Short mmCIF file of C-alpha atoms and ligand atoms in Angstrom, two decimals:
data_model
loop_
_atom_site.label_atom_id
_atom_site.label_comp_id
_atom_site.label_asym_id
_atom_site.label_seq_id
_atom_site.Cartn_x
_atom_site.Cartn_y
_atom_site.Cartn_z
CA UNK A 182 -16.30 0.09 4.93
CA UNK A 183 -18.02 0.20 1.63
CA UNK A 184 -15.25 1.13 -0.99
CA UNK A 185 -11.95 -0.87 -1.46
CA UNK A 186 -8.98 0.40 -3.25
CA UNK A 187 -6.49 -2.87 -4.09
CA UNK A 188 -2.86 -1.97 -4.65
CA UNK A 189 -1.35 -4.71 -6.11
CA UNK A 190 2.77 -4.67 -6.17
CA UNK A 191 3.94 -8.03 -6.99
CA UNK A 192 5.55 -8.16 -10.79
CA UNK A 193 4.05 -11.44 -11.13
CA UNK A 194 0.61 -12.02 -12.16
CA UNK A 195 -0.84 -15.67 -11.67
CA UNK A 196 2.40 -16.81 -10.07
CA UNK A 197 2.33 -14.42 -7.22
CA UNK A 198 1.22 -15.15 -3.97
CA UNK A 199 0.48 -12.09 -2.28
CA UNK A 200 -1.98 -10.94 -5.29
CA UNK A 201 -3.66 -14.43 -4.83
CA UNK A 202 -4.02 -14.09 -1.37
CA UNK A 203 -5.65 -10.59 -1.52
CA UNK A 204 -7.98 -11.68 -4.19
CA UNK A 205 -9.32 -14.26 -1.49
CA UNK A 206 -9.83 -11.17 0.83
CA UNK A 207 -11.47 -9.25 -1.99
CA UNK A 208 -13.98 -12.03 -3.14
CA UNK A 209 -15.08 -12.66 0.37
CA UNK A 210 -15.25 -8.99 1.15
CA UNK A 211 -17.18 -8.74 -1.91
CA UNK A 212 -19.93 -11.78 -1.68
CA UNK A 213 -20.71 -10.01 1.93
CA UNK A 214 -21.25 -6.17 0.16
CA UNK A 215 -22.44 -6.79 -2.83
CA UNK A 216 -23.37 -2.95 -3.57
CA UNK A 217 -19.86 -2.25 -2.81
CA UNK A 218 -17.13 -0.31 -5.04
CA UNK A 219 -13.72 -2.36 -5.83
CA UNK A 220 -11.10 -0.25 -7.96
CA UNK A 221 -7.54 -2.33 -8.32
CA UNK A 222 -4.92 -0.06 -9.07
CA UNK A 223 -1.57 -1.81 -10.19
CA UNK A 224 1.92 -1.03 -9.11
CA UNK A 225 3.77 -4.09 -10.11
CA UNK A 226 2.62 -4.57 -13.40
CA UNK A 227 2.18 -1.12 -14.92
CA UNK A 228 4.80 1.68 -14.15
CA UNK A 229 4.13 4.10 -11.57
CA UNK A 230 6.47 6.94 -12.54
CA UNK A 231 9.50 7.91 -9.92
CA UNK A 232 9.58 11.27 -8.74
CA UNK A 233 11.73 13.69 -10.75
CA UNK A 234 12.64 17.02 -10.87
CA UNK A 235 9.67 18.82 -12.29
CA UNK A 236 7.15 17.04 -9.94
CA UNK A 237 9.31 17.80 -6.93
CA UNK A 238 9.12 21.44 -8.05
CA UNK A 239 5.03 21.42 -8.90
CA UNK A 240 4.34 19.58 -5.57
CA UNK A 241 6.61 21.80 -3.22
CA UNK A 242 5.30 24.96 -5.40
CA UNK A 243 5.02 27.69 -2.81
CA UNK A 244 1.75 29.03 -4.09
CA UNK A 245 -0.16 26.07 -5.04
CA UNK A 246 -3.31 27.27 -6.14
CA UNK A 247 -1.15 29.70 -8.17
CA UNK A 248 0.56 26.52 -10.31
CA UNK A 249 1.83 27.51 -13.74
CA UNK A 250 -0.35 24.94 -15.78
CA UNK A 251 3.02 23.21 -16.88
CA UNK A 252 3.68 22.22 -13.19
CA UNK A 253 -0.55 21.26 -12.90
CA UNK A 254 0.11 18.91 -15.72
CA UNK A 255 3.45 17.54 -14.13
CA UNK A 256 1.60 16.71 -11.09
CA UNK A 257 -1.64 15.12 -13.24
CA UNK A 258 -1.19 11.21 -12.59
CA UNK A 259 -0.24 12.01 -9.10
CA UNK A 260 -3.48 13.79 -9.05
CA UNK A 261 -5.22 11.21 -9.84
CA UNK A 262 -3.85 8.48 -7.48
CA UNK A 263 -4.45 10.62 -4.51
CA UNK A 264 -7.70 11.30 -5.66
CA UNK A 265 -8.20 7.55 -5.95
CA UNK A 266 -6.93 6.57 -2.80
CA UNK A 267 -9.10 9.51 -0.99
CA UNK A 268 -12.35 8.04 -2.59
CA UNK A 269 -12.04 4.73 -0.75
CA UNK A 270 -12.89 2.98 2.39
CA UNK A 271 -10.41 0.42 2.71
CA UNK A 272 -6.88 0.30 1.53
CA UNK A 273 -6.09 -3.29 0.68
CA UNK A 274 -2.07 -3.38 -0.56
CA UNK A 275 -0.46 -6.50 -2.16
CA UNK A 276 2.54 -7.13 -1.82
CA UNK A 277 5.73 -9.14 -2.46
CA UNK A 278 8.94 -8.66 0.14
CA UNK A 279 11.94 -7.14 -2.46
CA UNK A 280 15.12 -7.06 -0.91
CA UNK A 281 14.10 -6.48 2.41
CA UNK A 282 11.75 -3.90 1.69
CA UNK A 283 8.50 -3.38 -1.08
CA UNK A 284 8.76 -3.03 -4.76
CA UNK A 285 10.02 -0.05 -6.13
CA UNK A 286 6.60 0.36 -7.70
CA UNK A 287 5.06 0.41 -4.96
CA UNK A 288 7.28 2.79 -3.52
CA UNK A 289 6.23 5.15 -6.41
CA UNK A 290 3.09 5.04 -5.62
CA UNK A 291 3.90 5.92 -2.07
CA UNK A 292 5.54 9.35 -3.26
CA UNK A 293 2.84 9.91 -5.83
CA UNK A 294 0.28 10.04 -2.48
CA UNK A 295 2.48 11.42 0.18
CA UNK A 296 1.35 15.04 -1.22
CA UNK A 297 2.13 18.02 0.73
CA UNK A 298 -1.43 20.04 1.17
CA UNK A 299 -3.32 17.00 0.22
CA UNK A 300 -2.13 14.37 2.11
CA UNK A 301 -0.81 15.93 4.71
CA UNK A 302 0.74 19.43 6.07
CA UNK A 303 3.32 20.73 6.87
CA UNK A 304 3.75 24.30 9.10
CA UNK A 305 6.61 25.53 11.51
CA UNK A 306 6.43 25.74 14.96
CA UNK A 307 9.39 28.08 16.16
CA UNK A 308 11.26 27.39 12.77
CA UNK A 309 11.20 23.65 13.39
CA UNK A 310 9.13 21.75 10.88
CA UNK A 311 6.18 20.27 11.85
CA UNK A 312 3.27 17.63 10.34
CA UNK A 313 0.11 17.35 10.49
CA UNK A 314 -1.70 13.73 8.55
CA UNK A 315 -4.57 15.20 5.99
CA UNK A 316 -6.52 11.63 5.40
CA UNK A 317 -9.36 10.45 7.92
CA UNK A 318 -10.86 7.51 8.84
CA UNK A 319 -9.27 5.03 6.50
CA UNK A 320 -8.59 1.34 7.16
CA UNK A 321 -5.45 -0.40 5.53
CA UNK A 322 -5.11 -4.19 5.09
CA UNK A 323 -1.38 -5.41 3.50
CA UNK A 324 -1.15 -8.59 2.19
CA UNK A 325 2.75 -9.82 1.98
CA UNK A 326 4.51 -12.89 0.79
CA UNK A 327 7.95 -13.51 2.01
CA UNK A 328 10.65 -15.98 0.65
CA UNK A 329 12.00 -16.23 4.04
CA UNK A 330 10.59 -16.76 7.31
CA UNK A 331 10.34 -14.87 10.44
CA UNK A 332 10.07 -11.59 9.44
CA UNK A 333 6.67 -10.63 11.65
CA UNK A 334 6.53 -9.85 15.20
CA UNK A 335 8.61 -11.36 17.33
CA UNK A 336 10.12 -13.03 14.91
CA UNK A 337 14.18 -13.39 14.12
CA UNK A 338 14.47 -11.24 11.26
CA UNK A 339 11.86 -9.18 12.48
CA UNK A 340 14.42 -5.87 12.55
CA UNK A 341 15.42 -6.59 9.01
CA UNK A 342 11.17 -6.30 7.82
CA UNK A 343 11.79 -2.42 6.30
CA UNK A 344 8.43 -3.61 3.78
CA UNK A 345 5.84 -3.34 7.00
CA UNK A 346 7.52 -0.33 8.75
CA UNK A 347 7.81 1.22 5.53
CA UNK A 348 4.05 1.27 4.83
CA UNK A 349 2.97 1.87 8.34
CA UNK A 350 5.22 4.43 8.68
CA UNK A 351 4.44 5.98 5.32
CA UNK A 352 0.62 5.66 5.30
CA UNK A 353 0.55 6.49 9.40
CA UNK A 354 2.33 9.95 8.42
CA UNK A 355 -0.74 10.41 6.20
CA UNK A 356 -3.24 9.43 8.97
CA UNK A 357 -3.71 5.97 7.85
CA UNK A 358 -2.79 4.23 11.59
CA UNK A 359 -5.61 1.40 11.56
CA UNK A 360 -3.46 -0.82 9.88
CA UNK A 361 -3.50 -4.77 9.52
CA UNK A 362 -0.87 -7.38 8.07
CA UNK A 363 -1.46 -10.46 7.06
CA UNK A 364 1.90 -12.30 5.67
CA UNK A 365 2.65 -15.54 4.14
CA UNK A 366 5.96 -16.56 5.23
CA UNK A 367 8.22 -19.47 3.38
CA UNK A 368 7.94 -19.54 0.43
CA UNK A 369 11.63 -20.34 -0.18
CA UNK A 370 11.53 -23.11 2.48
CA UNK A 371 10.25 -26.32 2.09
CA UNK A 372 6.93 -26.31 0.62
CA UNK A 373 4.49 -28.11 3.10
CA UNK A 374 6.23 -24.98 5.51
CA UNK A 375 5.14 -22.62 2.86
CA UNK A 376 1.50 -24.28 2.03
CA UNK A 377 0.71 -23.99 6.27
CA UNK A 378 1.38 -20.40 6.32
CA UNK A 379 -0.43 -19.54 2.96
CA UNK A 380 -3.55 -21.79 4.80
CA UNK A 381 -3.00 -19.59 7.72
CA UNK A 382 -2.75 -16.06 5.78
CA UNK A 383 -5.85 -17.58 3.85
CA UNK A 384 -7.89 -17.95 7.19
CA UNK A 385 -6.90 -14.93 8.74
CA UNK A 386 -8.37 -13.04 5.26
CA UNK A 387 -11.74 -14.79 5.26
CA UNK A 388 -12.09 -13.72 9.24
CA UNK A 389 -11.32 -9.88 8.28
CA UNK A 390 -13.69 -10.21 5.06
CA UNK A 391 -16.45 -10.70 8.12
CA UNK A 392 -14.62 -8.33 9.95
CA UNK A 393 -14.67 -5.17 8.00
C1 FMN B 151 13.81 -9.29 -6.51
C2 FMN B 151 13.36 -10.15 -5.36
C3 FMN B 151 13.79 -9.85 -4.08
C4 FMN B 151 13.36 -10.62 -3.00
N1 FMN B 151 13.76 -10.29 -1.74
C5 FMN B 151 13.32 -11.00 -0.68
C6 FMN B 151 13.69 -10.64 0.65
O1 FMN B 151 14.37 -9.67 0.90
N2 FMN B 151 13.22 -11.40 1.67
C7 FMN B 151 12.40 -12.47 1.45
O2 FMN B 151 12.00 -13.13 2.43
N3 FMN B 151 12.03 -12.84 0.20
C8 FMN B 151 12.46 -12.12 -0.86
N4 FMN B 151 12.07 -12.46 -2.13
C9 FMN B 151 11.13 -13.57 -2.31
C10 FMN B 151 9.70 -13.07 -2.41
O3 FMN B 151 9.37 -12.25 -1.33
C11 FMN B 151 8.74 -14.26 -2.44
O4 FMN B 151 9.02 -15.06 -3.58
C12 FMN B 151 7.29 -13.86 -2.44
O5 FMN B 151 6.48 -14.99 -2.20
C13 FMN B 151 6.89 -13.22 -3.77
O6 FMN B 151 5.58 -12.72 -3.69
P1 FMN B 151 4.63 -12.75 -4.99
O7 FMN B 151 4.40 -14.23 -5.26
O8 FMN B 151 3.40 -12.06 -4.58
O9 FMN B 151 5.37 -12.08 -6.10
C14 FMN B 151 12.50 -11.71 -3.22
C15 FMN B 151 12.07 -12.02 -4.52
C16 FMN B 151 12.50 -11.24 -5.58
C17 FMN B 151 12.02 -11.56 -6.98
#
């Protein structure tokens, strides 16, 4: 992997966790390939425009190479992000758990690069609908912080954890399936709880900065 897009999602900027924690993946990854590309793209901190009428119309155009130049313009910035997440290697995401699930920038972002024809297809088979992922041989690492604690594998809240199966199941429809989590757990528990599982997300980064 040579180029690294970072998503980062959390609203908070020194104060969050997740961003932190990524940053220690990033720097590692970094010192090892120096001639490497980093972009960071932010989600949490900048707004990533919801989808609205006139880009559901542009993307869903029936002739898209035929796009009035009002729709091309309408579907610019989303353009742009796919564009930016095609150029890259690595897909390293940031983020806080909201409510159960991600922030709803980073949700934006997810429908700004879930783009029929560029992303991925879509044909019928038999008048059922059928997909088909567009994007090859990508690698995505998320990065989560979690107030609460065992939402991860196995875990007891595991079923209510809609952040993870969220992305996987958004960027896997794209054909981004090689897919690793790292999560700090705990923060809303006692603290030495929370400092052991930000130590543990820590080690687990440095050991994928050799890794990838
Ligand atoms: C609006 C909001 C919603 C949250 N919802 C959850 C939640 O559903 N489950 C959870 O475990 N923690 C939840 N938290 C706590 C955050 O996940 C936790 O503080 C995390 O460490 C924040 O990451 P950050 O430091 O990168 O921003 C929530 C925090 C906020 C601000």
């Amino acid at each position: 992997m040579s180029t690294v897009l970072a998503i980062h999602a959390s609203p908070r900027g020194e104060r969050s966790h997740s961003r932190r924690l990524a940053e220690v993946f990033l720097a590692a990854w970094q010192a090892r390939h120096p001639q490497s590309r980093l972009t960071r793209r932010e989600t949490g901190r900048a707004l990533i425009p919801p989808v609205n009428e006139a880009f559901v119309a542009a993307a869903f155009y029936p002739e898209p190479d035929a796009r009035p130049l009002s729709m091309q313009a309408d579907l610019a910035f989303s353009d742009e992000l796919v564009g930016e997440l095609l150029g890259h290697d690595l897909l390293v995401i940031s983020t806080p758990m909201h409510n159960f699930s991600v922030p709803s920038g980073l949700k934006a972002w997810i429908d700004q690069i879930v783009r029929l024809g560029l992303t991925f297809n879509h044909t019928l088979d038999n008048g059922v609908a059928q997909y088909a992922p567009l994007v090859q041989g990508k690698k995505a690492l998320i990065v989560t912080s979690r107030g609460g604690f065992g939402f991860g594998p196995g875990g007891e809240l595991e079923s209510l954890n809609h952040a993870d199966t969220l992305l996987r199941t958004a960027l896997g429809f794209i054909g981004i399936t090689d897919i690793t989590v790292v999560a700090a757990e705990g923060e809303e528990s006692a603290e030495r709880t929370f400092q052991i599982s930000v130590a543990e997300a820590e080690e687990r980064l440095l050991a994928l900065a050799r890794e990838f």
